[in-house]
Amino acid sequence: MAITPSRQRNAVSEGMALGLIMCDRFTLPWDKVAIDLSFEGAWRSWEYRHRFSQVDTDICRGGGGARVMTRADEGKHTFNFYWDTSGREIAIYPRNVWSDGEVDVNQAAGWIDGDVPAEGWQELATDFLQRFKK
């Protein structure tokens, strides 16, 4: 079954949050240009990107990597995580399902649309961080 454009966008944003958590990063300094370039570069080489054609289209149309990456804010319909971009840092917060602080990364990945394993999200985040270097 096809994933709706909105769910594709939320999945990539939430998946990126999972990947960063797997890399022990819960916050990043807010640097829009660096985030844009780092995410877009990592996205282009990510083996699972074909599963999210809407996100590919958004980036090609100038949607910006920072917006794509942090789209799943507190008000979006995501199950695991959301982003807060209101400060000098952007931060990832777990939803109530992980209120005990223990995230089962495989379970979390299973709840994100697109059938990407946890390791796939970690690969995207690792590539992003290597490019971001902050």
JSON list of C-alpha atoms in Angstrom, two decimals:
[
{"chain": "A", "resi": 1, "resn": "MET", "atom": "CA", "xyz": [0.00, 0.00, 0.00]},
{"chain": "A", "resi": 2, "resn": "ALA", "atom": "CA", "xyz": [1.29, 3.46, -0.92]},
{"chain": "A", "resi": 3, "resn": "ILE", "atom": "CA", "xyz": [2.17, 5.89, 1.84]},
{"chain": "A", "resi": 4, "resn": "THR", "atom": "CA", "xyz": [0.47, 9.28, 1.61]},
{"chain": "A", "resi": 5, "resn": "PRO", "atom": "CA", "xyz": [2.69, 12.32, 1.01]},
{"chain": "A", "resi": 6, "resn": "SER", "atom": "CA", "xyz": [2.06, 13.62, 4.53]},
{"chain": "A", "resi": 7, "resn": "ARG", "atom": "CA", "xyz": [2.93, 10.28, 6.11]},
{"chain": "A", "resi": 8, "resn": "GLN", "atom": "CA", "xyz": [6.09, 10.05, 4.00]},
{"chain": "A", "resi": 9, "resn": "ARG", "atom": "CA", "xyz": [7.18, 13.45, 5.29]},
{"chain": "A", "resi": 10, "resn": "ASN", "atom": "CA", "xyz": [6.42, 12.54, 8.90]},
{"chain": "A", "resi": 11, "resn": "ALA", "atom": "CA", "xyz": [8.16, 9.16, 8.53]},
{"chain": "A", "resi": 12, "resn": "VAL", "atom": "CA", "xyz": [11.41, 10.70, 7.29]},
{"chain": "A", "resi": 13, "resn": "SER", "atom": "CA", "xyz": [11.39, 13.35, 10.00]},
{"chain": "A", "resi": 14, "resn": "GLU", "atom": "CA", "xyz": [10.61, 10.84, 12.74]},
{"chain": "A", "resi": 15, "resn": "GLY", "atom": "CA", "xyz": [13.06, 8.31, 11.28]},
{"chain": "A", "resi": 16, "resn": "MET", "atom": "CA", "xyz": [15.81, 10.91, 11.24]},
{"chain": "A", "resi": 17, "resn": "ALA", "atom": "CA", "xyz": [15.06, 11.61, 14.90]},
{"chain": "A", "resi": 18, "resn": "LEU", "atom": "CA", "xyz": [15.40, 7.89, 15.65]},
{"chain": "A", "resi": 19, "resn": "GLY", "atom": "CA", "xyz": [18.68, 7.72, 13.74]},
{"chain": "A", "resi": 20, "resn": "LEU", "atom": "CA", "xyz": [20.12, 10.66, 15.64]},
{"chain": "A", "resi": 21, "resn": "ILE", "atom": "CA", "xyz": [19.04, 9.16, 18.96]},
{"chain": "A", "resi": 22, "resn": "MET", "atom": "CA", "xyz": [20.84, 5.97, 17.93]},
{"chain": "A", "resi": 23, "resn": "CYS", "atom": "CA", "xyz": [23.92, 8.19, 17.42]},
{"chain": "A", "resi": 24, "resn": "ASP", "atom": "CA", "xyz": [23.41, 9.66, 20.93]},
{"chain": "A", "resi": 25, "resn": "ARG", "atom": "CA", "xyz": [22.38, 13.07, 19.59]},
{"chain": "A", "resi": 26, "resn": "PHE", "atom": "CA", "xyz": [19.25, 14.61, 21.08]},
{"chain": "A", "resi": 27, "resn": "THR", "atom": "CA", "xyz": [20.01, 18.22, 20.15]},
{"chain": "A", "resi": 28, "resn": "LEU", "atom": "CA", "xyz": [21.79, 20.04, 17.33]},
{"chain": "A", "resi": 29, "resn": "PRO", "atom": "CA", "xyz": [22.82, 23.68, 17.07]},
{"chain": "A", "resi": 30, "resn": "TRP", "atom": "CA", "xyz": [20.40, 25.57, 14.84]},
{"chain": "A", "resi": 31, "resn": "ASP", "atom": "CA", "xyz": [22.30, 26.33, 11.66]},
{"chain": "A", "resi": 32, "resn": "LYS", "atom": "CA", "xyz": [19.79, 26.20, 8.82]},
{"chain": "A", "resi": 33, "resn": "VAL", "atom": "CA", "xyz": [22.28, 26.31, 5.96]},
{"chain": "A", "resi": 34, "resn": "ALA", "atom": "CA", "xyz": [24.51, 23.60, 7.45]},
{"chain": "A", "resi": 35, "resn": "ILE", "atom": "CA", "xyz": [21.50, 21.40, 8.23]},
{"chain": "A", "resi": 36, "resn": "ASP", "atom": "CA", "xyz": [20.05, 21.92, 4.75]},
{"chain": "A", "resi": 37, "resn": "LEU", "atom": "CA", "xyz": [23.28, 20.97, 3.01]},
{"chain": "A", "resi": 38, "resn": "SER", "atom": "CA", "xyz": [24.13, 18.10, 5.35]},
{"chain": "A", "resi": 39, "resn": "PHE", "atom": "CA", "xyz": [20.70, 16.50, 5.22]},
{"chain": "A", "resi": 40, "resn": "GLU", "atom": "CA", "xyz": [20.32, 16.90, 1.46]},
{"chain": "A", "resi": 41, "resn": "GLY", "atom": "CA", "xyz": [23.75, 15.37, 0.86]},
{"chain": "A", "resi": 42, "resn": "ALA", "atom": "CA", "xyz": [23.04, 12.42, 3.15]},
{"chain": "A", "resi": 43, "resn": "TRP", "atom": "CA", "xyz": [19.59, 11.99, 1.59]},
{"chain": "A", "resi": 44, "resn": "ARG", "atom": "CA", "xyz": [20.95, 11.75, -1.95]},
{"chain": "A", "resi": 45, "resn": "SER", "atom": "CA", "xyz": [23.19, 8.81, -1.04]},
{"chain": "A", "resi": 46, "resn": "TRP", "atom": "CA", "xyz": [20.73, 7.00, 1.29]},
{"chain": "A", "resi": 47, "resn": "GLU", "atom": "CA", "xyz": [19.71, 3.58, 0.00]},
{"chain": "A", "resi": 48, "resn": "TYR", "atom": "CA", "xyz": [16.09, 3.83, 1.23]},
{"chain": "A", "resi": 49, "resn": "ARG", "atom": "CA", "xyz": [15.20, 7.22, -0.22]},
{"chain": "A", "resi": 50, "resn": "HIS", "atom": "CA", "xyz": [13.22, 5.67, -3.11]},
{"chain": "A", "resi": 51, "resn": "ARG", "atom": "CA", "xyz": [10.57, 4.63, -0.55]},
{"chain": "A", "resi": 52, "resn": "PHE", "atom": "CA", "xyz": [9.79, 8.31, 0.10]},
{"chain": "A", "resi": 53, "resn": "SER", "atom": "CA", "xyz": [9.21, 9.83, -3.32]},
{"chain": "A", "resi": 54, "resn": "GLN", "atom": "CA", "xyz": [7.34, 12.82, -1.90]},
{"chain": "A", "resi": 55, "resn": "VAL", "atom": "CA", "xyz": [10.32, 13.80, 0.24]},
{"chain": "A", "resi": 56, "resn": "ASP", "atom": "CA", "xyz": [12.56, 13.46, -2.81]},
{"chain": "A", "resi": 57, "resn": "THR", "atom": "CA", "xyz": [10.18, 15.80, -4.68]},
{"chain": "A", "resi": 58, "resn": "ASP", "atom": "CA", "xyz": [10.08, 18.26, -1.76]},
{"chain": "A", "resi": 59, "resn": "ILE", "atom": "CA", "xyz": [13.88, 18.48, -1.70]},
{"chain": "A", "resi": 60, "resn": "CYS", "atom": "CA", "xyz": [14.11, 18.85, -5.50]},
{"chain": "A", "resi": 61, "resn": "ARG", "atom": "CA", "xyz": [11.60, 21.71, -5.31]},
{"chain": "A", "resi": 62, "resn": "GLY", "atom": "CA", "xyz": [13.68, 23.53, -2.71]},
{"chain": "A", "resi": 63, "resn": "GLY", "atom": "CA", "xyz": [11.91, 22.29, 0.42]},
{"chain": "A", "resi": 64, "resn": "GLY", "atom": "CA", "xyz": [15.13, 22.51, 2.38]},
{"chain": "A", "resi": 65, "resn": "GLY", "atom": "CA", "xyz": [16.77, 19.77, 4.38]},
{"chain": "A", "resi": 66, "resn": "ALA", "atom": "CA", "xyz": [16.15, 21.50, 7.70]},
{"chain": "A", "resi": 67, "resn": "ARG", "atom": "CA", "xyz": [12.41, 21.65, 7.07]},
{"chain": "A", "resi": 68, "resn": "VAL", "atom": "CA", "xyz": [12.27, 18.07, 5.82]},
{"chain": "A", "resi": 69, "resn": "MET", "atom": "CA", "xyz": [14.29, 16.79, 8.76]},
{"chain": "A", "resi": 70, "resn": "THR", "atom": "CA", "xyz": [12.37, 18.60, 11.51]},
{"chain": "A", "resi": 71, "resn": "ARG", "atom": "CA", "xyz": [8.85, 18.52, 10.03]},
{"chain": "A", "resi": 72, "resn": "ALA", "atom": "CA", "xyz": [7.45, 16.19, 12.70]},
{"chain": "A", "resi": 73, "resn": "ASP", "atom": "CA", "xyz": [6.81, 18.77, 15.40]},
{"chain": "A", "resi": 74, "resn": "GLU", "atom": "CA", "xyz": [4.72, 18.21, 18.52]},
{"chain": "A", "resi": 75, "resn": "GLY", "atom": "CA", "xyz": [1.45, 18.76, 16.66]},
{"chain": "A", "resi": 76, "resn": "LYS", "atom": "CA", "xyz": [2.10, 16.20, 13.91]},
{"chain": "A", "resi": 77, "resn": "HIS", "atom": "CA", "xyz": [0.75, 12.66, 14.00]},
{"chain": "A", "resi": 78, "resn": "THR", "atom": "CA", "xyz": [3.85, 10.69, 14.88]},
{"chain": "A", "resi": 79, "resn": "PHE", "atom": "CA", "xyz": [4.06, 7.84, 17.32]},
{"chain": "A", "resi": 80, "resn": "ASN", "atom": "CA", "xyz": [7.63, 7.89, 18.61]},
{"chain": "A", "resi": 81, "resn": "PHE", "atom": "CA", "xyz": [9.30, 11.30, 18.47]},
{"chain": "A", "resi": 82, "resn": "TYR", "atom": "CA", "xyz": [8.88, 14.95, 17.61]},
{"chain": "A", "resi": 83, "resn": "TRP", "atom": "CA", "xyz": [11.16, 17.95, 17.02]},
{"chain": "A", "resi": 84, "resn": "ASP", "atom": "CA", "xyz": [11.24, 21.32, 18.77]},
{"chain": "A", "resi": 85, "resn": "THR", "atom": "CA", "xyz": [12.82, 24.04, 16.63]},
{"chain": "A", "resi": 86, "resn": "SER", "atom": "CA", "xyz": [11.86, 27.03, 18.78]},
{"chain": "A", "resi": 87, "resn": "GLY", "atom": "CA", "xyz": [15.25, 27.68, 20.36]},
{"chain": "A", "resi": 88, "resn": "ARG", "atom": "CA", "xyz": [18.91, 28.13, 19.49]},
{"chain": "A", "resi": 89, "resn": "GLU", "atom": "CA", "xyz": [19.14, 24.36, 19.31]},
{"chain": "A", "resi": 90, "resn": "ILE", "atom": "CA", "xyz": [16.78, 21.92, 17.70]},
{"chain": "A", "resi": 91, "resn": "ALA", "atom": "CA", "xyz": [15.77, 19.09, 20.01]},
{"chain": "A", "resi": 92, "resn": "ILE", "atom": "CA", "xyz": [14.24, 15.64, 19.71]},
{"chain": "A", "resi": 93, "resn": "TYR", "atom": "CA", "xyz": [11.65, 14.57, 22.28]},
{"chain": "A", "resi": 94, "resn": "PRO", "atom": "CA", "xyz": [10.13, 11.14, 22.81]},
{"chain": "A", "resi": 95, "resn": "ARG", "atom": "CA", "xyz": [6.37, 10.71, 22.80]},
{"chain": "A", "resi": 96, "resn": "ASN", "atom": "CA", "xyz": [4.63, 9.21, 25.84]},
{"chain": "A", "resi": 97, "resn": "VAL", "atom": "CA", "xyz": [5.20, 5.65, 24.59]},
{"chain": "A", "resi": 98, "resn": "TRP", "atom": "CA", "xyz": [8.87, 6.11, 25.58]},
{"chain": "A", "resi": 99, "resn": "SER", "atom": "CA", "xyz": [8.20, 8.11, 28.77]},
{"chain": "A", "resi": 100, "resn": "ASP", "atom": "CA", "xyz": [10.39, 5.75, 30.79]},
{"chain": "A", "resi": 101, "resn": "GLY", "atom": "CA", "xyz": [13.38, 6.95, 28.75]},
{"chain": "A", "resi": 102, "resn": "GLU", "atom": "CA", "xyz": [14.12, 3.55, 27.26]},
{"chain": "A", "resi": 103, "resn": "VAL", "atom": "CA", "xyz": [13.65, 3.48, 23.47]},
{"chain": "A", "resi": 104, "resn": "ASP", "atom": "CA", "xyz": [13.43, 0.10, 21.77]},
{"chain": "A", "resi": 105, "resn": "VAL", "atom": "CA", "xyz": [14.94, 1.20, 18.46]},
{"chain": "A", "resi": 106, "resn": "ASN", "atom": "CA", "xyz": [13.68, -1.80, 16.52]},
{"chain": "A", "resi": 107, "resn": "GLN", "atom": "CA", "xyz": [10.13, -1.33, 17.80]},
{"chain": "A", "resi": 108, "resn": "ALA", "atom": "CA", "xyz": [10.30, 2.40, 17.10]},
{"chain": "A", "resi": 109, "resn": "ALA", "atom": "CA", "xyz": [11.50, 1.74, 13.53]},
{"chain": "A", "resi": 110, "resn": "GLY", "atom": "CA", "xyz": [8.64, -0.73, 13.08]},
{"chain": "A", "resi": 111, "resn": "TRP", "atom": "CA", "xyz": [6.13, 1.99, 13.93]},
{"chain": "A", "resi": 112, "resn": "ILE", "atom": "CA", "xyz": [7.54, 4.40, 11.31]},
{"chain": "A", "resi": 113, "resn": "ASP", "atom": "CA", "xyz": [6.07, 4.14, 7.80]},
{"chain": "A", "resi": 114, "resn": "GLY", "atom": "CA", "xyz": [8.32, 2.90, 5.02]},
{"chain": "A", "resi": 115, "resn": "ASP", "atom": "CA", "xyz": [9.66, -0.39, 6.40]},
{"chain": "A", "resi": 116, "resn": "VAL", "atom": "CA", "xyz": [13.15, 0.98, 7.03]},
{"chain": "A", "resi": 117, "resn": "PRO", "atom": "CA", "xyz": [15.08, -0.95, 9.70]},
{"chain": "A", "resi": 118, "resn": "ALA", "atom": "CA", "xyz": [16.52, 0.97, 12.63]},
{"chain": "A", "resi": 119, "resn": "GLU", "atom": "CA", "xyz": [19.98, 0.56, 11.13]},
{"chain": "A", "resi": 120, "resn": "GLY", "atom": "CA", "xyz": [18.80, 2.30, 7.95]},
{"chain": "A", "resi": 121, "resn": "TRP", "atom": "CA", "xyz": [17.73, 5.36, 9.90]},
{"chain": "A", "resi": 122, "resn": "GLN", "atom": "CA", "xyz": [21.03, 5.27, 11.79]},
{"chain": "A", "resi": 123, "resn": "GLU", "atom": "CA", "xyz": [22.95, 5.20, 8.49]},
{"chain": "A", "resi": 124, "resn": "LEU", "atom": "CA", "xyz": [21.11, 8.34, 7.32]},
{"chain": "A", "resi": 125, "resn": "ALA", "atom": "CA", "xyz": [21.80, 10.09, 10.62]},
{"chain": "A", "resi": 126, "resn": "THR", "atom": "CA", "xyz": [25.47, 9.04, 10.66]},
{"chain": "A", "resi": 127, "resn": "ASP", "atom": "CA", "xyz": [26.02, 10.37, 7.14]},
{"chain": "A", "resi": 128, "resn": "PHE", "atom": "CA", "xyz": [24.23, 13.59, 8.11]},
{"chain": "A", "resi": 129, "resn": "LEU", "atom": "CA", "xyz": [26.42, 14.02, 11.21]},
{"chain": "A", "resi": 130, "resn": "GLN", "atom": "CA", "xyz": [29.61, 13.41, 9.27]},
{"chain": "A", "resi": 131, "resn": "ARG", "atom": "CA", "xyz": [28.61, 16.22, 6.93]},
{"chain": "A", "resi": 132, "resn": "PHE", "atom": "CA", "xyz": [27.28, 18.50, 9.70]},
{"chain": "A", "resi": 133, "resn": "LYS", "atom": "CA", "xyz": [30.34, 18.28, 11.99]},
{"chain": "A", "resi": 134, "resn": "LYS", "atom": "CA", "xyz": [29.05, 20.44, 14.84]}
]
